[in-house]
Structures are given as structure tokens and as C-alpha cells.
Amino acid sequence: MDTEGRGTPSMPKEEEQLLEEQAPGQVEEIEEDDNQSLNSMKAVVSRSSNKMEDESEDVIVKDPVLERYHGACKVGDLRTVREMVESKVIDLSKDYDENERISGLHWACINNRLSVVKYLASAGANVNFQGGDLDATPLHWASKSGLVYIVDALLQAGADPHITDSQGYNLLHTSVFSSNIMLVIYVLFFVVDGTDDVDQPDPHFRTALQWAAYQSDTLTVENLLKFNANVKKADETGFTALHWGTVKGNMYVMDLLIKYGSDFFQTTNDGKNCFTIGKELYSIKSLEDALYKNGFDKNGFPMKRYFTPTAGKLITFFLPYVLLPAVLFIFAHVTFVVALLINTVILTLCGFALTRFVIPSFLLSKRNSVMKSPLLSGILSGTFTLCLFVWIIKIAPLTFTEKPLTNLCMMVLMYVLSFTFGMLLRSNPGQIPATTDHDEIRKTIKELLSVGKFDTKHFCVHTWTRIPLRCKYDRDTSSLISRFDHFCPWVNNRIGLLNHKIFYMFVVLLEVSIWVLIPLIKEYFDELEDYSEDKKGKHFSKEKCRLLGDDDLCFGMKNDPFTFLTLCWITFQSVWVLFLIGVQTVQFLKGLTGYEFSQLNKKLRRHGAGSTTEEFFSSTPPELLSEELLAELDAPALDPRRVPQRTCFTLCSAVLGLDKAMIMFKSLLRLNRGEHSSMSSTGLQDSPLLIIPTDYGWKQNAKDFWLLCDTTLPLWRRILYPPKNSHALLNGKEVDYYTLYNLPDAMERVA
């Protein structure tokens, strides 16, 4: 196993120059130590060739018996190892070459041979034997490569995690060097928890947090901070974790460190603070973004808040109630070009005021701040209120006699829409409660280790809980959301297990209400025209418009342009609502959520491109890899901090729901192509890429989506009521989505 680059991170030239200026002589010491750390890991087996690298300049004749034994340890040949040990050919107290001093246990550990490690430890091998150039134990070797299962086996066998190598690094340091968050979490819970070891410094007084910040390892920094790592501790050069984070320029790392109380004015030994370092190493922009996210300006002083968070949200939400009718009124009563100019100025000024003064009072984000604010939900509810006002004041009085049932239907729809919209704004999408009991977390980790599933696909590194199927971690709410579908800016909420049904009913009723209101408005124009013929002394224009081709619409545009523009606005709104209904319908009939559809599209695209699997921070030994785990490794990994770049087009597509429609279309197209090709001799019909595990047939999928699992309730309540807890139907069976780790057998499809 090749572990080049697994050792201590080395310093780039710019950082060496920075350190030379503030502490002459320190860089040479750091670089020398770094090279030693790497040298200790060079003599290992390559993944591709399984041949030992010879770093010795002189040819050393080695014992062929010892060579055979070490070779068996490297490749995991337990049978040979057992025979050589039990036949006394190998003495476990001296199973190493005197020149290298690397034991068979070292080789088994570095190559992730769990069965050999367990056997050697049980047979009496010294688990704390210090060998190699750095006097490192097998625990150091395994931890520098991020091998969680090997570290767990060694600790159970009595390995001492507090032993340091010749560089002064303990288990936590070497675990951080591996950048494997799963190993870091394991060490934090099973070694560090309840002690002060989280801030144990190396010989240069650098803590694990400082190393993690220097490595730009956001996940490790986050978890160390949760274990109360001291953000203000400085190394011998006066650098804190935030100084090292500024050196690397990772905004997320700096954001976390500032959030946990780092002092960005604290200076190093040569009097440099983070601002000085950021300017010298061109990372000042990232530092300023991190400061902004925590409520500080670019100079590090608290930003002025013009409103309280509650007031800011209310202003953002209710602004469209005033702005929308004002814009329509100006267009209705002023020449188009002049109205366009006036409204452009008004909207620009309002947008500037919102993003500069109002939204920062409750949401400090320079990315997608409008999408995550209540603005779009205010536009939707403002449109609804505008329609209600126009219907009550103008439409109903003139059309109730001619269309009483339609008006009554409109009244019912208005009430139901108001009620469901209010529910969606306040609804819980299905947030899975996070576990705070460390004993329970340790139990979960042990369970996942026993089945070879301790990785980021099965364990949430943010909430420290086992990840149920069909859920996703939401960064904004810092929680796992069960059966996550998407974030909808129009209702300013996440859509998941508990509110998905009510959301679907809301958008369907919204579309129905629009198409009920449209003919009422046309009838209003017709009645207004008849009324104009009887009305004496009032001027009504009866000019024909060729563009519209409808006498009623033409009359309405000429004589009641405000209502006509309202009609145009709600007709435009009906487009994205219709797209959304189509996407949602196809999704639940296929047994998928919106998030699963996007993941399926990525999966199909990656499969078509022949790309490699993504990283789940999995170090599962080969003997624990089942066919199920191998198949799961081909799924796309979730990086909750990876944010796609948005252009104006993609932002508009997201607002109108076109992006979801395109994702669905691409997924179904690729899926159909794959299913068609599976009829050939390529054998693709057995590929997991072409199987949707939650698709039990459209009839069963529809039942699972609509029906509550409580069969004692009346059918109408089972259909109309949303779930009140985590229990729902899947393949006709009641499952608890908060603890769903295995799907019902897809072969047991209900007709």
C-alpha cells in the first residue's frame, strides 16, 4: 500500500518565507521533521504492484524466511502467517529485521489486513513495538493512513494511544494528518472524550486543531471544535489555528474558527495578525467572507444591524405586498417606456436596500441570500393577496350572478390555500433528532464498524448519527432531513417526509385556483363591457386589439389595465407551478424524491462517462467488503459544502423550477437508454445503475406517497392528512424513516 503523502503536511514556499520573516530557523526544523515523517512511511507495499519499496542506498541481504513472513503480512495471507507463527518458524518477539526494525504487525497494519492484525495481536505480538526511522508503533502507521478498522483492532488489543513517535506526534496528531474524518471522529470518541488530549501539542506546540486548519480540513476542524479544542492556543511561532487557516485561505475553516471565538486581531511573534497574513498570501478575500458570515466587516468590527432578525424577515416577506401592486399600477397608468424606467429604478433601489440593510439582519450569506430569504414566499403570498383583493373588490360583485358556483369554488380555494400555505411556512420537513449522548454515539460507531459501514455514507459527521436511507444533511438547519426532496424558496422551507404531501396538494390547488380565476376575470371583462353600455356619462374604450384576438381581453386591457396585468402575472406564475406539478408527479410515481432524482442523474452521467467512484472516507478492510458495500461505493458522495456556481440563467431556472424539470428529463432519458441497452448482450440489466431500489410500481408508489400507515383511520383522512411522525408506507409496509437502514425487498412488489 503506497502511503506517499500520508505523512505530516509540508510547507509551501510562500509560507516558508512568511515563517522565515517571523521566526528565523524554524522553517528548516519544520521541513526536516516533515521529511522524517514521510520517510517513516516509504517502505510499504504499492497498491498496484504489492512490491516493497527499497529506500536503502546499500543492498542489504535479508532473511528469506522473514521476507516470506513479511510478504504474507502485507498481502493478508493469514494462512501462511498462522503456519509460520504456530510452527515456531517466526518468533513474534523478534519478527523484524534489526536494521529496519519493522515488525510483521507494522506491515499488516499499513496494508489494512484486519484478519492478520487481529491474529498477530491475539498470538502475542507487541502492539506497542516502536520501529522504523521514527520509532513509530503500528498504531501510528495505521492512523497516518486513516485505517479506522485497524486502529480499532489495535486499541482493543491494548495499544497505547498516548505513545508518541520520535517527532512527538500522538495518535490524534497522526489521525489528523490522514485527513480521514472517520478516523478523527473515532479517536475523539474513544480516546480523547473526557480528557484534555484534544489540545495536546507536538514538540513545536502545534495542536491537532492547528494542523487541521493548515490542511484546510473543514470536517476535522468542525469536529475538533465540537470537542472544545482551544482556538486561541498558539504554537512556538505565535500562530493560532486561525493564522494557519488564513495561510491556506479556506473560507469554511476560517468561518468555523471565528464562529467558535478565534481572535483575528491576535498577533504572531513578529506582530502579524490574520489581516496582514491574508494580504501577504492573497487570502484576504476569503478572510473577509468568513468575517461577514459571522457579522463582522472587512476590518473585523461588528457590522451595524439596522433591524432585528424578526423585523428583517417581516420586512422582506411583506415588501412584495406593497411593491407588486405598485409596479402593476404604474404599468397600468403610465406609458410603457416611462413605467419600465420608473419600475426599474424602484426595484433596483428596493433590491439594494434589501441586500444591504434588511437581509443581513437575519441572514449573513453572500451566496443565494435572496433564494434563502422570505422574499420569494412573500412574492407568492403577495400575489395571492392581490388576487384576493381584486376578486373581492372587482370580480365577485359583477360575476357572482352569472357564475355563482365558480365564485363559491374560488372562495373555498382561497381559504384552503391560505391555510396550507401557513402550514408549509411553519412545518417540520422531518428533521431527525441529533444524538448528544456520547455513549449512544460510541455504540453506533461500534455497530457500523462491525458491519464495515463506518463511512460518511452511513454516518453523519455533523450530527454524529447513523444516516437512515433516503435522507440528506441540510447545512442551513444543521440536521438530517428524512426523505428529503428539495428546498422550495416559494414557501421558504425544506420539503421532506412530514410536509411533502401537503406541499404537493398546495401546488395543485394553486394551479387549479389560477385556472378558476382566469375565466372569472374574462367573465368580469365581459360583464364590464355590458355594464359600460348601460352606464351613462362614463367613457369606456371599445377599440379592437389584433394582438390579443379576444374582445373581452382587449376590452379589459383598454379599460381596466390593472386587472388585465394581474391576469398576465398569474398566468405567468401558472407556468412554473405547472412544471413543478409535473416534476413532483413523475417523482412520486417513480418512487423517488427530487434529491434522489438529481443523484440518479449524476450516477447515470458518471456511468456513461466511465468515471471513478467518489470518496466516502471508507477504509473498510477487504475481508469486510460485501457485494452490497461494493455496489454502494459506486454512488455519488455527498459534500454538503460543495456549492455549484450559479449564473443568472441557472438562478432563474431554479426559481421557476426548470432545473428540476431538466434533471428529471435527463434522468429518465438516460435511464430508458440504459434499460434499452440492457436487452443487448452487454449484461447491463444486472447493473445497479439501472435499478431504482424504491420503485415498486407506479400504483404502489402512489399508495405509499398518499396513504398514512394507520389503517384504522377513514380513507379520506389517510389521503388528506400529512404524517405526524416518522412512520410511513414503503412498498405497502410500515417503516420508520428515522431508523430506515434497509429497504423492503424490491422483489416483493405489490401489484
mmCIF file with all atom_site columns, C-alpha atoms in Angstrom, residues 363 365-373 643-644 646 651:
data_model
loop_
_atom_site.group_PDB
_atom_site.id
_atom_site.type_symbol
_atom_site.label_atom_id
_atom_site.label_alt_id
_atom_site.label_comp_id
_atom_site.label_asym_id
_atom_site.label_entity_id
_atom_site.label_seq_id
_atom_site.pdbx_PDB_ins_code
_atom_site.Cartn_x
_atom_site.Cartn_y
_atom_site.Cartn_z
_atom_site.occupancy
_atom_site.B_iso_or_equiv
_atom_site.pdbx_formal_charge
_atom_site.auth_seq_id
_atom_site.auth_comp_id
_atom_site.auth_asym_id
_atom_site.auth_atom_id
_atom_site.pdbx_PDB_model_num
ATOM 1  C CA . LEU A 1 363 ? -29.100 36.078 7.033   1.00 0.00 ? 363 LEU A CA 1
ATOM 2  C CA . SER A 1 365 ? -24.625 34.962 3.294   1.00 0.00 ? 365 SER A CA 1
ATOM 3  C CA . LYS A 1 366 ? -23.263 36.453 0.111   1.00 0.00 ? 366 LYS A CA 1
ATOM 4  C CA . ARG A 1 367 ? -24.397 33.433 -1.895  1.00 0.00 ? 367 ARG A CA 1
ATOM 5  C CA . ASN A 1 368 ? -28.060 32.851 -2.705  1.00 0.00 ? 368 ASN A CA 1
ATOM 6  C CA . SER A 1 369 ? -29.175 35.208 0.056   1.00 0.00 ? 369 SER A CA 1
ATOM 7  C CA . VAL A 1 370 ? -32.346 36.102 -1.877  1.00 0.00 ? 370 VAL A CA 1
ATOM 8  C CA . MET A 1 371 ? -33.218 32.444 -2.508  1.00 0.00 ? 371 MET A CA 1
ATOM 9  C CA . LYS A 1 372 ? -32.859 31.634 1.189   1.00 0.00 ? 372 LYS A CA 1
ATOM 10 C CA . SER A 1 373 ? -34.741 34.691 2.404   1.00 0.00 ? 373 SER A CA 1
ATOM 11 C CA . VAL A 1 643 ? -21.945 24.672 -3.746  1.00 0.00 ? 643 VAL A CA 1
ATOM 12 C CA . PRO A 1 644 ? -22.367 24.816 -7.546  1.00 0.00 ? 644 PRO A CA 1
ATOM 13 C CA . ARG A 1 646 ? -24.829 29.922 -10.164 1.00 0.00 ? 646 ARG A CA 1
ATOM 14 C CA . LEU A 1 651 ? -30.746 31.158 -10.846 1.00 0.00 ? 651 LEU A CA 1
#
